[in-house]
Short mmCIF file of C-alpha atoms and ligand atoms in Angstrom, two decimals:
data_model
loop_
_atom_site.label_atom_id
_atom_site.label_comp_id
_atom_site.label_asym_id
_atom_site.label_seq_id
_atom_site.Cartn_x
_atom_site.Cartn_y
_atom_site.Cartn_z
CA UNK A 1 -5.11 109.33 43.50
CA UNK A 2 -3.06 107.09 41.25
CA UNK A 3 -4.55 106.14 37.90
CA UNK A 4 -3.38 102.95 36.24
CA UNK A 5 -1.52 103.41 32.96
CA UNK A 6 -3.43 102.28 29.82
CA UNK A 7 -6.52 101.67 31.90
CA UNK A 8 -9.67 101.45 29.79
CA UNK A 9 -11.88 99.94 32.37
CA UNK A 10 -12.06 101.90 35.58
CA UNK A 11 -14.69 104.46 36.58
CA UNK A 12 -12.14 107.30 36.54
CA UNK A 13 -11.02 106.67 32.98
CA UNK A 14 -14.51 105.83 31.70
CA UNK A 15 -17.15 107.91 33.53
CA UNK A 16 -19.91 106.00 31.68
CA UNK A 17 -18.87 102.85 33.46
CA UNK A 18 -19.67 104.56 36.77
CA UNK A 19 -23.14 105.38 35.47
CA UNK A 20 -23.59 101.79 34.28
CA UNK A 21 -22.46 100.49 37.65
CA UNK A 22 -24.99 102.70 39.47
CA UNK A 23 -27.81 101.62 37.14
CA UNK A 24 -26.88 97.97 37.59
CA UNK A 25 -26.75 98.32 41.37
CA UNK A 26 -30.17 100.00 41.37
CA UNK A 27 -31.58 97.15 39.29
CA UNK A 28 -30.13 94.53 41.63
CA UNK A 29 -31.52 96.35 44.68
CA UNK A 30 -34.99 96.60 43.07
CA UNK A 31 -35.08 92.97 42.03
CA UNK A 32 -33.79 91.66 45.36
CA UNK A 33 -36.23 93.74 47.40
CA UNK A 34 -39.05 92.44 45.15
CA UNK A 35 -39.88 96.01 44.16
CA UNK A 36 -39.44 95.42 40.47
CA UNK A 37 -42.87 94.92 38.94
CA UNK A 38 -43.16 93.84 35.33
CA UNK A 39 -45.44 95.92 33.11
CA UNK A 40 -47.20 93.64 30.67
CA UNK A 41 -48.29 94.94 27.28
CA UNK A 42 -48.93 93.42 23.88
CA UNK A 43 -45.64 93.35 21.96
CA UNK A 44 -43.84 91.58 19.20
CA UNK A 45 -40.46 90.09 20.12
CA UNK A 46 -39.17 90.51 16.56
CA UNK A 47 -39.51 94.30 17.01
CA UNK A 48 -37.47 94.21 20.21
CA UNK A 49 -34.76 92.04 18.67
CA UNK A 50 -34.67 94.31 15.66
CA UNK A 51 -34.23 97.35 17.91
CA UNK A 52 -31.38 95.67 19.82
CA UNK A 53 -29.80 94.63 16.51
CA UNK A 54 -30.00 98.20 15.28
CA UNK A 55 -28.30 99.56 18.40
CA UNK A 56 -25.60 96.86 18.50
CA UNK A 57 -24.93 96.86 14.75
CA UNK A 58 -22.66 99.91 15.07
CA UNK A 59 -20.28 98.26 17.54
CA UNK A 60 -20.44 94.97 15.61
CA UNK A 61 -19.55 96.76 12.36
CA UNK A 62 -16.63 98.53 14.07
CA UNK A 63 -15.28 95.10 15.01
CA UNK A 64 -16.04 93.69 11.56
CA UNK A 65 -18.42 91.11 13.02
CA UNK A 66 -21.44 89.69 11.25
CA UNK A 67 -24.57 90.37 13.29
CA UNK A 68 -27.32 88.06 12.08
CA UNK A 69 -30.93 88.00 13.21
CA UNK A 70 -33.27 85.11 12.49
CA UNK A 71 -36.78 85.19 13.88
CA UNK A 72 -39.79 82.92 13.65
CA UNK A 73 -42.79 84.27 11.73
CA UNK A 74 -44.08 87.53 13.27
CA UNK A 75 -47.46 86.01 14.02
CA UNK A 76 -45.78 83.53 16.39
CA UNK A 77 -44.02 86.30 18.32
CA UNK A 78 -47.02 88.40 19.39
CA UNK A 79 -46.97 88.07 23.16
CA UNK A 80 -47.83 89.81 26.40
CA UNK A 81 -44.60 91.02 28.02
CA UNK A 82 -42.54 93.85 29.51
CA UNK A 83 -40.86 95.38 26.48
CA UNK A 84 -38.34 97.44 28.47
CA UNK A 85 -37.12 94.50 30.54
CA UNK A 86 -37.12 92.12 27.57
CA UNK A 87 -35.00 94.59 25.67
CA UNK A 88 -32.65 94.82 28.68
CA UNK A 89 -32.23 91.02 28.72
CA UNK A 90 -31.52 90.74 25.01
CA UNK A 91 -29.27 93.83 24.99
CA UNK A 92 -27.14 92.45 27.82
CA UNK A 93 -26.59 89.17 26.02
CA UNK A 94 -25.93 90.69 22.61
CA UNK A 95 -23.64 93.37 23.97
CA UNK A 96 -21.62 90.71 25.82
CA UNK A 97 -21.48 88.60 22.66
CA UNK A 98 -20.15 91.55 20.66
CA UNK A 99 -17.76 92.54 23.44
CA UNK A 100 -16.24 89.08 23.80
CA UNK A 101 -15.95 88.33 20.07
CA UNK A 102 -13.11 89.62 17.94
CA UNK A 103 -13.73 87.65 14.79
CA UNK A 104 -16.69 85.95 13.16
CA UNK A 105 -20.31 86.42 14.08
CA UNK A 106 -23.00 87.09 16.60
CA UNK A 107 -26.32 85.40 15.82
CA UNK A 108 -29.64 86.22 17.47
CA UNK A 109 -32.18 83.46 16.91
CA UNK A 110 -35.75 83.59 18.09
CA UNK A 111 -38.25 80.78 17.85
CA UNK A 112 -41.64 79.99 19.34
CA UNK A 113 -42.50 76.48 20.49
CA UNK A 114 -45.69 74.81 21.61
CA UNK A 115 -45.49 73.27 25.08
CA UNK A 116 -47.19 70.01 25.98
CA UNK A 117 -50.75 71.07 26.86
CA UNK A 118 -51.90 74.50 25.75
CA UNK A 119 -48.93 76.78 26.55
CA UNK A 120 -46.20 78.24 24.38
CA UNK A 121 -42.65 79.36 24.93
CA UNK A 122 -40.26 81.65 23.14
CA UNK A 123 -36.61 80.64 22.90
CA UNK A 124 -34.02 83.36 22.28
CA UNK A 125 -30.49 82.19 21.49
CA UNK A 126 -27.55 84.58 21.36
CA UNK A 127 -24.62 82.75 19.80
CA UNK A 128 -21.13 84.08 19.19
CA UNK A 129 -17.81 82.88 17.83
CA UNK A 130 -15.87 84.69 20.54
CA UNK A 131 -13.43 83.86 23.31
CA UNK A 132 -15.78 81.41 25.04
CA UNK A 133 -15.37 80.07 28.57
CA UNK A 134 -14.42 76.90 30.39
CA UNK A 135 -17.13 74.81 32.04
CA UNK A 136 -15.97 75.98 35.48
CA UNK A 137 -16.26 79.61 34.41
CA UNK A 138 -19.79 79.17 33.06
CA UNK A 139 -20.86 77.91 36.48
CA UNK A 140 -19.92 81.21 38.16
CA UNK A 141 -20.78 83.96 35.70
CA UNK A 142 -24.39 84.39 36.82
CA UNK A 143 -23.22 85.39 40.30
CA UNK A 144 -23.01 89.07 41.13
CA UNK A 145 -19.68 90.85 40.50
CA UNK A 146 -18.19 87.71 38.97
CA UNK A 147 -16.30 87.71 35.69
CA UNK A 148 -14.89 84.62 33.99
CA UNK A 149 -11.35 85.44 35.13
CA UNK A 150 -9.43 88.34 36.70
CA UNK A 151 -8.02 89.57 33.38
CA UNK A 152 -11.52 90.26 31.98
CA UNK A 153 -12.00 93.50 33.90
CA UNK A 154 -8.66 94.86 32.69
CA UNK A 155 -9.18 93.75 29.08
CA UNK A 156 -12.89 94.43 28.60
CA UNK A 157 -14.12 96.50 31.57
CA UNK A 158 -17.57 95.65 32.90
CA UNK A 159 -19.10 95.18 36.33
CA UNK A 160 -19.86 91.48 36.46
CA UNK A 161 -23.47 92.38 37.22
CA UNK A 162 -25.05 92.17 33.74
CA UNK A 163 -25.66 88.41 33.69
CA UNK A 164 -26.83 88.30 37.31
CA UNK A 165 -29.47 90.92 36.43
CA UNK A 166 -30.33 89.21 33.14
CA UNK A 167 -30.88 85.90 34.91
CA UNK A 168 -32.96 87.45 37.68
CA UNK A 169 -35.14 89.32 35.16
CA UNK A 170 -35.63 86.17 33.10
CA UNK A 171 -36.66 84.23 36.19
CA UNK A 172 -39.03 87.04 37.22
CA UNK A 173 -40.73 86.42 33.87
CA UNK A 174 -41.01 82.73 34.72
CA UNK A 175 -38.23 81.74 32.34
CA UNK A 176 -34.69 80.33 32.41
CA UNK A 177 -31.28 81.51 31.21
CA UNK A 178 -28.72 78.86 30.24
CA UNK A 179 -25.24 78.94 28.74
CA UNK A 180 -23.07 76.53 26.85
CA UNK A 181 -19.59 77.58 25.88
CA UNK A 182 -16.14 76.35 24.88
CA UNK A 183 -12.92 78.28 25.37
CA UNK A 184 -11.72 79.75 22.11
CA UNK A 185 -14.79 78.58 20.18
CA UNK A 186 -17.70 80.70 21.33
CA UNK A 187 -20.76 80.79 23.53
CA UNK A 188 -24.51 80.28 23.34
CA UNK A 189 -26.82 81.95 25.82
CA UNK A 190 -30.41 80.68 25.74
CA UNK A 191 -33.38 82.49 27.23
CA UNK A 192 -36.53 80.37 27.43
CA UNK A 193 -39.71 82.22 28.33
CA UNK A 194 -43.21 80.85 28.77
CA UNK A 195 -45.49 83.30 26.93
CA UNK A 196 -49.10 84.25 26.53
CA UNK A 197 -50.40 85.26 23.12
CA UNK A 198 -51.30 88.89 22.58
CA UNK A 199 -54.55 89.73 20.82
CA UNK A 200 -53.74 91.19 17.39
CA UNK A 201 -55.71 94.42 18.04
CA UNK A 202 -53.59 95.29 21.07
CA UNK A 203 -50.31 95.20 19.19
CA UNK A 204 -48.29 98.29 18.35
CA UNK A 205 -47.67 98.89 14.61
CA UNK A 206 -44.87 96.86 13.07
CA UNK A 207 -41.52 98.65 13.04
CA UNK A 208 -39.21 98.47 10.08
CA UNK A 209 -36.80 95.56 10.67
CA UNK A 210 -33.15 96.58 10.38
CA UNK A 211 -31.67 93.23 9.63
CA UNK A 212 -34.59 91.59 7.82
CA UNK A 213 -35.34 88.77 10.25
CA UNK A 214 -35.70 85.51 8.40
CA UNK A 215 -39.16 84.14 8.82
CA UNK A 216 -38.58 80.63 7.57
CA UNK A 217 -35.84 78.05 7.56
CA UNK A 218 -34.13 76.67 4.44
CA UNK A 219 -34.52 73.20 5.87
CA UNK A 220 -34.53 71.15 9.05
CA UNK A 221 -31.29 69.45 10.00
CA UNK A 222 -30.66 66.87 12.69
CA UNK A 223 -27.16 67.38 14.07
CA UNK A 224 -25.98 64.21 15.86
CA UNK A 225 -22.82 65.14 17.79
CA UNK A 226 -21.68 64.63 21.36
CA UNK A 227 -18.77 67.05 21.74
CA UNK A 228 -20.05 70.40 22.99
CA UNK A 229 -17.38 72.44 21.18
CA UNK A 230 -18.27 70.87 17.82
CA UNK A 231 -21.97 71.41 18.51
CA UNK A 232 -21.47 75.12 19.10
CA UNK A 233 -19.47 75.55 15.90
CA UNK A 234 -21.57 73.33 13.59
CA UNK A 235 -24.91 74.56 14.93
CA UNK A 236 -23.87 78.19 14.55
CA UNK A 237 -22.65 77.58 10.97
CA UNK A 238 -25.90 75.84 10.04
CA UNK A 239 -28.11 78.44 11.66
CA UNK A 240 -26.15 81.20 9.98
CA UNK A 241 -26.82 79.49 6.66
CA UNK A 242 -30.53 79.59 7.45
CA UNK A 243 -31.19 76.04 8.61
CA UNK A 244 -33.25 75.05 11.60
CA UNK A 245 -31.16 72.68 13.76
CA UNK A 246 -32.07 70.06 16.34
CA UNK A 247 -29.15 68.55 18.27
CA UNK A 248 -28.96 64.92 19.41
CA UNK A 249 -26.01 64.09 21.68
CA UNK A 250 -25.94 60.30 21.31
CA UNK A 251 -26.63 57.89 18.47
CA UNK A 252 -29.68 56.62 20.34
CA UNK A 253 -31.05 60.16 20.77
CA UNK A 254 -30.46 60.74 17.05
CA UNK A 255 -32.52 57.69 16.09
CA UNK A 256 -35.32 58.77 18.42
CA UNK A 257 -35.30 62.36 17.13
CA UNK A 258 -35.28 61.12 13.53
CA UNK A 259 -38.29 58.90 14.19
CA UNK A 260 -40.23 61.94 15.42
CA UNK A 261 -39.89 63.13 11.80
CA UNK A 262 -39.61 66.46 10.01
CA UNK A 263 -35.92 66.41 9.00
CA UNK A 264 -34.52 67.16 5.55
CA UNK A 265 -30.98 65.98 6.29
CA UNK A 266 -28.89 64.43 9.07
CA UNK A 267 -25.30 65.30 9.97
CA UNK A 268 -24.10 62.23 11.84
CA UNK A 269 -20.90 62.18 13.87
CA UNK A 270 -19.60 58.62 13.62
CA UNK A 271 -18.17 58.45 17.16
CA UNK A 272 -20.75 59.02 19.88
CA UNK A 273 -21.48 57.51 23.27
CA UNK A 274 -24.21 54.92 23.83
CA UNK A 275 -24.50 54.16 20.10
CA UNK A 276 -22.12 55.23 17.34
CA UNK A 277 -23.15 56.99 14.15
CA UNK A 278 -22.82 53.87 11.99
CA UNK A 279 -25.27 51.91 14.12
CA UNK A 280 -27.64 54.88 14.38
CA UNK A 281 -27.62 55.20 10.58
CA UNK A 282 -28.33 51.48 10.14
CA UNK A 283 -31.35 51.78 12.47
CA UNK A 284 -32.60 54.90 10.68
CA UNK A 285 -32.32 53.17 7.28
CA UNK A 286 -34.13 50.07 8.62
CA UNK A 287 -36.94 52.30 9.85
CA UNK A 288 -37.11 54.09 6.51
CA UNK A 289 -37.32 50.80 4.61
CA UNK A 290 -40.41 49.76 6.54
CA UNK A 291 -41.97 53.24 6.88
CA UNK A 292 -43.91 55.53 4.55
CA UNK A 293 -41.32 58.37 4.31
CA UNK A 294 -38.67 58.63 1.60
CA UNK A 295 -34.89 58.50 1.82
CA UNK A 296 -33.43 61.33 3.93
CA UNK A 297 -29.77 62.17 3.22
CA UNK A 298 -27.32 61.34 6.01
CA UNK A 299 -23.84 62.84 5.93
CA UNK A 300 -21.29 61.14 8.18
CA UNK A 301 -18.83 63.32 10.06
CA UNK A 302 -15.51 61.73 11.00
CA UNK A 303 -12.73 62.94 13.27
CA UNK A 304 -9.93 62.43 10.76
CA UNK A 305 -9.87 61.81 7.05
CA UNK A 306 -8.71 58.20 7.18
CA UNK A 307 -8.55 55.77 4.31
CA UNK A 308 -11.67 53.64 4.39
CA UNK A 309 -13.86 56.18 6.22
CA UNK A 310 -15.91 56.85 3.14
CA UNK A 311 -16.54 53.15 2.50
CA UNK A 312 -17.51 52.57 6.14
CA UNK A 313 -19.97 55.47 6.05
CA UNK A 314 -21.53 54.33 2.77
CA UNK A 315 -21.73 50.74 3.98
CA UNK A 316 -23.69 51.88 7.03
CA UNK A 317 -26.22 53.62 4.78
CA UNK A 318 -24.87 57.18 4.76
CA UNK A 319 -24.94 59.18 1.53
CA UNK A 320 -21.61 60.91 1.99
CA UNK A 321 -19.10 61.95 4.59
CA UNK A 322 -16.85 64.80 5.57
CA UNK A 323 -14.03 65.06 8.04
CA UNK A 324 -13.59 67.55 10.87
CA UNK A 325 -12.68 70.34 11.00
CA UNK A 326 -14.82 71.67 8.14
CA UNK A 327 -15.48 75.25 7.16
CA UNK A 328 -18.83 76.93 6.35
CA UNK A 329 -18.25 76.72 2.58
CA UNK A 330 -17.57 72.96 2.70
CA UNK A 331 -20.65 72.43 4.83
CA UNK A 332 -22.86 74.52 2.57
CA UNK A 333 -21.52 72.76 -0.54
CA UNK A 334 -22.20 69.28 0.79
CA UNK A 335 -25.66 70.13 2.11
CA UNK A 336 -26.50 71.84 -1.19
CA UNK A 337 -25.52 68.64 -3.01
CA UNK A 338 -28.13 66.64 -1.11
CA UNK A 339 -30.82 69.28 -0.59
CA UNK A 340 -30.72 71.10 -3.95
CA UNK A 341 -34.47 71.64 -4.05
CA UNK A 342 -34.58 73.62 -0.82
CA UNK A 343 -34.94 77.38 -0.70
CA UNK A 344 -31.70 79.29 -1.25
P1 LIG B 401 -19.58 92.08 32.52
O1 LIG B 401 -19.86 91.88 31.06
O2 LIG B 401 -19.97 93.42 33.00
O3 LIG B 401 -18.21 91.67 32.91
P2 LIG B 401 -21.61 90.07 32.95
O4 LIG B 401 -22.30 89.66 34.21
O5 LIG B 401 -22.46 90.53 31.82
O6 LIG B 401 -20.53 91.13 33.37
O7 LIG B 401 -20.73 88.84 32.48
C1 LIG B 401 -19.95 88.14 33.43
C2 LIG B 401 -18.78 87.50 32.75
O8 LIG B 401 -19.23 86.42 31.95
C3 LIG B 401 -18.00 88.41 31.83
O9 LIG B 401 -17.11 89.24 32.53
C4 LIG B 401 -17.29 87.39 30.96
O10 LIG B 401 -16.17 86.88 31.64
C5 LIG B 401 -18.33 86.26 30.86
N1 LIG B 401 -19.13 86.38 29.62
C6 LIG B 401 -20.37 86.85 29.48
N2 LIG B 401 -20.80 86.76 28.21
C7 LIG B 401 -19.80 86.19 27.53
C8 LIG B 401 -19.61 85.81 26.14
N3 LIG B 401 -20.57 85.99 25.23
N4 LIG B 401 -18.44 85.24 25.80
C9 LIG B 401 -17.46 85.03 26.73
N5 LIG B 401 -17.57 85.37 28.03
C10 LIG B 401 -18.71 85.94 28.42
#
């Protein structure tokens, strides 16, 4: 048998990968033959995320990555679910995020949302600043044995089964798994699960959180931006700094989201389809003038620092502006200038 030189990926050189492959194949067989039955118990998702964070923190630290966890208040995360399979879903996503990121961060964000009517859903985002993928690649990665490109197996190992299993498990729970990614910028995997509340008495005792999940946001920011790559970067920076972020992809969507209320600050890209950021700002300011709420800071974001940008932003009703690309410190400084009263 010939063994490839410098191979770090094949089953001969890494016996564990053979074990992983067998486990993955067994999972696929079980799911596809409908033999996998979920075992529902009262659980708290923050505990599961904390456990995954604890396991993955070693590998993340070895790579010098920041592994951040931010969860909604514990009381919102008491649900009926299959703890083992939920942990498998989150572990797959976080371990991929760590594997495909060489610099920066991996963020795990968990929030609970009310659905129209009586239901609720939990949204788990795993965001990284890693190698990312093209749009075409993201369309294939949930298929079995598929990796983003042929070099992945040589560089990172893996079976190409993890995401297929993760998606199938999520769907078995009635949920969805989505991805948005940009090559060289990072990826965001989002699990959305409809959930049923667990009665408090049924819950296991709280486990000690390893990475102190944040239970509240520093403030609510409306991010108006149309370019997916910028959204991934800006949203991740803001969430890492502790802000809750809602994204609007056109000026019109930004005005509508703003009217729904609840924002402490708006980051407004000036160039967007349908309606640009200047016009959106004018409409927001008109609405504020005739409404009961106070003045909410709007920071314009421009593609290049051109002479006259600042004046144009201020004339439209913005409070300030910054040009892309910006770094986390610049963002934090400018937001702090306009939201000084918010929690640090
Ligand atoms: P494996 O990790 O075993 O290769 P998966 O099914 O978990 O298989 O993932 C399929 C492919 O999707 C990976 O090989 C990789 O190309 C891509 N991928 C998954 N997660 C990420 C991520 N966070 N960043 C970049 N690429 C990713």
